[in-house]
Coordinates of C-alpha atoms and ligand atoms in Angstrom, one line a residue:
X1 CA 11.5 -41.0 13.8
X2 CA 11.2 -40.3 17.5
X3 CA 11.7 -43.3 19.8
X4 CA 10.6 -43.0 23.5
X5 CA 11.5 -46.1 25.5
X6 CA 9.8 -46.6 28.9
X7 CA 11.3 -49.1 31.2
X8 CA 9.0 -51.3 33.3
X9 CA 10.3 -52.2 36.7
X10 CA 8.9 -54.4 39.5
X11 CA 8.7 -53.5 43.2
X12 CA 12.4 -54.3 43.7
X13 CA 13.3 -51.9 40.9
X14 CA 14.4 -54.7 38.6
X15 CA 13.7 -54.1 34.9
X16 CA 11.1 -56.6 33.7
X17 CA 10.3 -55.2 30.3
X18 CA 10.0 -52.1 28.3
X19 CA 7.6 -50.3 26.1
X20 CA 8.9 -48.6 23.0
X21 CA 6.8 -45.8 21.5
X22 CA 7.9 -45.2 17.9
X23 CA 6.4 -42.1 16.4
X24 CA 6.9 -41.0 12.8
X25 CA 7.6 -37.2 13.1
X26 CA 8.5 -36.7 9.5
X27 CA 5.2 -34.8 8.9
X28 CA 5.7 -32.7 12.1
X29 CA 9.2 -31.8 11.1
X30 CA 8.0 -30.9 7.6
X31 CA 5.3 -28.7 9.0
X32 CA 7.7 -27.0 11.4
X33 CA 10.0 -26.3 8.5
X34 CA 7.2 -24.8 6.4
X35 CA 6.2 -22.6 9.3
X36 CA 9.7 -21.3 10.0
X37 CA 10.4 -20.7 6.3
X38 CA 7.1 -18.8 6.2
X39 CA 8.1 -16.6 9.1
X40 CA 11.5 -15.9 7.6
X41 CA 9.9 -15.1 4.2
X42 CA 7.3 -12.8 5.8
X43 CA 10.0 -10.9 7.7
X44 CA 12.0 -10.5 4.6
X45 CA 9.0 -9.4 2.5
X46 CA 7.9 -6.9 5.1
X47 CA 11.4 -5.5 5.7
X48 CA 12.1 -4.7 2.1
X49 CA 9.5 -2.1 1.5
X50 CA 10.0 -0.7 5.0
X51 CA 13.7 -0.3 4.4
X52 CA 13.0 1.6 1.2
X53 CA 10.4 3.8 2.9
X54 CA 12.8 4.7 5.8
X55 CA 15.6 5.4 3.3
X56 CA 13.6 7.8 1.2
X57 CA 12.1 9.6 4.3
X58 CA 15.6 10.0 5.8
X59 CA 16.9 11.4 2.5
X60 CA 14.0 13.9 2.3
X61 CA 14.4 15.0 5.9
X62 CA 18.2 15.5 5.8
X63 CA 18.4 17.3 2.5
X64 CA 16.6 20.7 2.0
X65 CA 17.9 21.3 -1.5
X66 CA 16.1 18.4 -3.2
X67 CA 14.2 19.8 -6.2
X68 CA 10.5 19.4 -6.4
X69 CA 10.7 16.8 -9.2
X70 CA 13.0 14.5 -7.3
X71 CA 11.0 15.1 -4.1
X72 CA 7.8 14.0 -5.9
X73 CA 9.5 10.9 -7.3
X74 CA 10.7 9.9 -3.8
X75 CA 7.1 10.5 -2.4
X76 CA 5.7 8.3 -5.2
X77 CA 8.1 5.5 -4.2
X78 CA 7.1 5.9 -0.6
X79 CA 3.4 5.7 -1.7
X80 CA 4.0 2.5 -3.8
X81 CA 6.0 0.8 -1.1
X82 CA 3.5 1.6 1.6
X83 CA 0.7 0.2 -0.5
X84 CA 2.7 -2.9 -1.0
X85 CA 3.1 -3.2 2.7
X86 CA -0.6 -2.9 3.2
X87 CA -1.4 -5.5 0.6
X88 CA 1.1 -7.9 2.2
X89 CA -0.4 -7.4 5.6
X90 CA -4.0 -7.9 4.2
X91 CA -2.9 -11.1 2.5
X92 CA -1.1 -12.5 5.6
X93 CA -4.1 -11.7 7.7
X94 CA -6.4 -13.4 5.2
X95 CA -4.2 -16.6 5.1
X96 CA -4.3 -16.8 8.9
X97 CA -8.1 -16.1 9.0
X98 CA -8.7 -19.0 6.6
X99 CA -6.5 -21.3 8.5
X100 CA -8.3 -20.6 11.8
X101 CA -11.8 -20.2 10.5
X102 CA -14.4 -22.3 12.2
X103 CA -16.8 -21.9 9.3
X104 CA -19.2 -20.0 11.5
X105 CA -19.8 -17.2 9.0
X106 CA -21.4 -19.3 6.3
X107 CA -24.4 -17.8 4.5
X108 CA -26.1 -18.2 1.1
X109 CA -23.7 -16.4 -1.2
X110 CA -25.0 -15.2 -4.6
X111 CA -22.2 -15.8 -7.1
X112 CA -23.3 -13.2 -9.7
X113 CA -23.7 -10.4 -7.1
X114 CA -20.3 -11.2 -5.6
X115 CA -18.7 -11.2 -9.1
X116 CA -20.3 -7.9 -9.9
X117 CA -18.5 -6.3 -7.0
X118 CA -15.2 -7.8 -8.2
X119 CA -15.9 -6.7 -11.8
X120 CA -16.3 -3.1 -10.5
X121 CA -12.9 -3.4 -8.7
X122 CA -11.1 -4.9 -11.7
X123 CA -12.7 -3.2 -14.7
X124 CA -10.3 -0.3 -14.7
X125 CA -7.2 -2.5 -14.4
X126 CA -8.3 -4.3 -17.6
X127 CA -9.3 -1.1 -19.3
X128 CA -5.9 0.6 -18.6
X129 CA -4.3 -2.3 -20.6
X130 CA -6.9 -2.4 -23.3
X131 CA -7.8 -5.9 -22.3
X132 CA -11.0 -7.4 -23.6
X133 CA -12.6 -8.4 -20.3
X134 CA -15.7 -10.6 -20.6
X135 CA -17.8 -12.9 -18.5
X136 CA -20.6 -15.5 -18.8
X137 CA -22.9 -16.7 -16.1
X138 CA -25.6 -19.2 -16.9
X139 CA -27.9 -17.6 -14.3
X140 CA -27.9 -14.8 -11.8
X141 CA -29.3 -17.2 -9.2
X142 CA -26.4 -19.5 -8.4
X143 CA -25.8 -19.8 -4.7
X144 CA -23.2 -21.4 -2.5
X145 CA -23.3 -21.9 1.2
X146 CA -20.1 -20.3 2.2
X147 CA -18.3 -17.2 3.5
X148 CA -18.8 -14.4 1.0
X149 CA -15.2 -13.1 1.4
X150 CA -14.0 -16.5 0.2
X151 CA -15.9 -16.3 -3.1
X152 CA -14.7 -12.7 -3.5
X153 CA -11.1 -13.7 -3.0
X154 CA -11.4 -16.5 -5.5
X155 CA -12.6 -14.1 -8.2
X156 CA -10.2 -11.2 -7.2
X157 CA -7.1 -13.3 -7.0
X158 CA -7.7 -15.2 -10.3
X159 CA -8.9 -12.1 -12.3
X160 CA -6.2 -9.9 -10.8
X161 CA -3.5 -12.4 -11.9
X162 CA -5.1 -12.9 -15.4
X163 CA -5.0 -9.1 -16.0
X164 CA -1.5 -8.7 -14.5
X165 CA 0.1 -11.5 -16.6
X166 CA -1.6 -10.6 -19.8
X167 CA 0.0 -8.1 -22.2
X168 CA -1.9 -5.1 -23.6
X169 CA -4.7 -5.9 -26.1
X170 CA -5.1 -9.4 -24.7
X171 CA -8.3 -10.9 -23.3
X172 CA -9.6 -12.2 -20.0
X173 CA -12.7 -14.3 -19.8
X174 CA -14.6 -15.4 -16.6
X175 CA -16.9 -18.3 -17.1
X176 CA -19.2 -19.8 -14.4
X177 CA -20.9 -23.2 -14.9
X178 CA -23.2 -25.2 -12.7
X179 CA -24.2 -28.8 -12.8
X180 CA -26.1 -31.0 -10.3
X181 CA -23.0 -31.5 -8.1
X182 CA -20.5 -28.7 -8.7
X183 CA -20.0 -25.0 -9.5
X184 CA -17.1 -24.3 -11.8
X185 CA -15.4 -21.0 -12.0
X186 CA -13.0 -20.6 -14.9
X187 CA -10.7 -17.6 -15.5
X188 CA -8.9 -17.7 -18.8
X189 CA -6.4 -15.3 -20.2
X190 CA -4.2 -14.9 -23.3
X191 CA -1.1 -13.9 -21.2
X192 CA 2.5 -15.0 -20.7
X193 CA 1.6 -18.6 -19.5
X194 CA 3.3 -20.6 -16.8
X195 CA 6.1 -23.1 -17.5
X196 CA 5.0 -26.8 -16.8
X197 CA 7.6 -27.3 -14.2
X198 CA 6.5 -24.3 -12.2
X199 CA 2.8 -25.2 -12.1
X200 CA 3.0 -27.4 -9.0
X201 CA 4.9 -24.7 -7.1
X202 CA 2.8 -21.6 -7.9
X203 CA 0.4 -22.3 -4.9
X204 CA 3.3 -22.1 -2.4
X205 CA 3.5 -19.0 -0.4
X206 CA 5.8 -16.4 -2.0
X207 CA 6.6 -18.6 -5.0
X208 CA 6.9 -16.6 -8.2
X209 CA 7.8 -17.9 -11.6
X210 CA 9.7 -14.7 -12.5
X211 CA 10.5 -13.1 -9.2
X212 CA 11.8 -9.8 -10.6
X213 CA 9.0 -9.3 -13.0
X214 CA 6.2 -10.4 -10.6
X215 CA 7.5 -8.0 -8.0
X216 CA 7.6 -5.1 -10.5
X217 CA 4.0 -6.0 -11.6
X218 CA 3.0 -5.6 -7.9
X219 CA 2.1 -9.0 -6.6
X220 CA 2.6 -10.2 -3.0
X221 CA 3.2 -13.9 -4.0
X222 CA 0.4 -14.9 -1.7
X223 CA -2.6 -14.8 -4.0
X224 CA -2.6 -18.4 -5.1
X225 CA -1.7 -19.7 -1.7
X226 CA -4.8 -17.9 -0.3
X227 CA -6.8 -19.4 -3.2
X228 CA -5.6 -22.9 -2.5
X229 CA -6.5 -22.7 1.2
X230 CA -9.9 -21.4 0.4
X231 CA -10.6 -24.1 -2.1
X232 CA -9.4 -26.8 0.3
X233 CA -11.6 -25.5 3.0
X234 CA -14.6 -25.7 0.6
X235 CA -13.6 -29.3 -0.3
X236 CA -13.0 -28.2 -3.9
X237 CA -10.2 -28.5 -6.4
X238 CA -8.2 -26.4 -8.8
X239 CA -7.1 -27.2 -12.3
X240 CA -4.5 -25.2 -14.3
X241 CA -4.1 -25.4 -18.1
X242 CA -1.3 -23.2 -19.4
X243 CA 0.8 -22.7 -22.5
X244 CA 3.8 -20.4 -22.6
X245 CA 3.1 -17.2 -24.4
X246 CA -0.4 -18.4 -25.3
X247 CA -2.3 -18.1 -22.0
X248 CA -3.5 -19.7 -18.8
X249 CA -6.8 -21.1 -17.5
X250 CA -7.5 -21.6 -13.9
X251 CA -10.6 -23.7 -13.1
X252 CA -12.0 -23.8 -9.5
X253 CA -14.5 -26.6 -8.9
X254 CA -16.5 -26.3 -5.7
X255 CA -19.0 -29.0 -4.6
X256 CA -22.5 -27.6 -3.9
Ligands
ADP301 P1 1.7 -12.8 -7.3 O1 1.3 -11.9 -6.3 O2 3.2 -12.8 -7.5 O3 0.9 -12.7 -8.6 P2 0.4 -15.4 -6.9 O4 0.4 -16.3 -5.7 O5 -0.9 -14.8 -7.2 O6 1.5 -14.3 -6.6 O7 0.9 -16.2 -8.1 C1 2.2 -16.9 -8.0 C2 2.9 -16.8 -9.4 O8 2.2 -17.6 -10.4 C3 3.0 -15.4 -10.0 O9 4.1 -14.7 -9.5 C4 3.1 -15.8 -11.5 O10 4.5 -16.1 -11.7 C5 2.3 -17.0 -11.6 N1 0.9 -16.8 -12.2 C6 -0.2 -16.7 -11.5 N2 -1.3 -16.5 -12.3 C7 -0.8 -16.4 -13.5 C8 -1.4 -16.2 -14.8 N3 -2.7 -16.0 -15.0 N4 -0.5 -16.2 -15.9 C9 0.8 -16.3 -15.8 N5 1.4 -16.5 -14.6 C10 0.6 -16.6 -13.5

């Protein structure tokens, strides 16, 4: 709590009273902490791939006798790490865009057409793991007045996770429903599931259930934070049903 006393004095400079302004700054302090934690996390997340890239470039430059196989292995690592950097930067920019967006790019967005673009992007990821990837739309004429990139991000982030966290031969199903008030987007997988105690935290920036595994799988830890911000900006909500080693369903409900 911040207390700012103001003393009231008369013409002879004698104190005749005071005004005390009491302000509850708990929320401000919390926000400031979230902000500074985020900056620290971002710095760390960006530095890790950069350090690795620098290290491998230095080794390649200073050693002429590296055999071609080792050289290619190092170049692959540099490639993977720079892609990771690019994804991190894209996600950080997306988060800041949503936070600052004044909703001035709203248009009638066709859900089916937007999903089709995402399907083309994600089809091979599922195919490479022999995942049965299916979808069901009640109509090809469902529209939402919003920013198209938002809808694309909702699909991409949920589907990308569903494929990432589902073992080979599993299944991922996208289901869209519409009623008089809402549009519901469900993405259901038969993957590793999320422990109950982690569910409230997975929407935090950089929170990962299994840090080592998630990093190896290639995530930035920002996908669900972006999703949450988008859904809040659309006045919607997110439901998560998950069972360990059985699968997970994310349902995004957006008012029309
Ligand atoms: P990441 O880039 O690490 O996937 P996200 O913000 O997209 O970051 O997700 C946060 C964490 O939530 C993931 O690291 C993972 O532990 C968990 N998670 C998200 N989606 C799923 C899913 N479909 N199945 C199991 N775990 C998931």
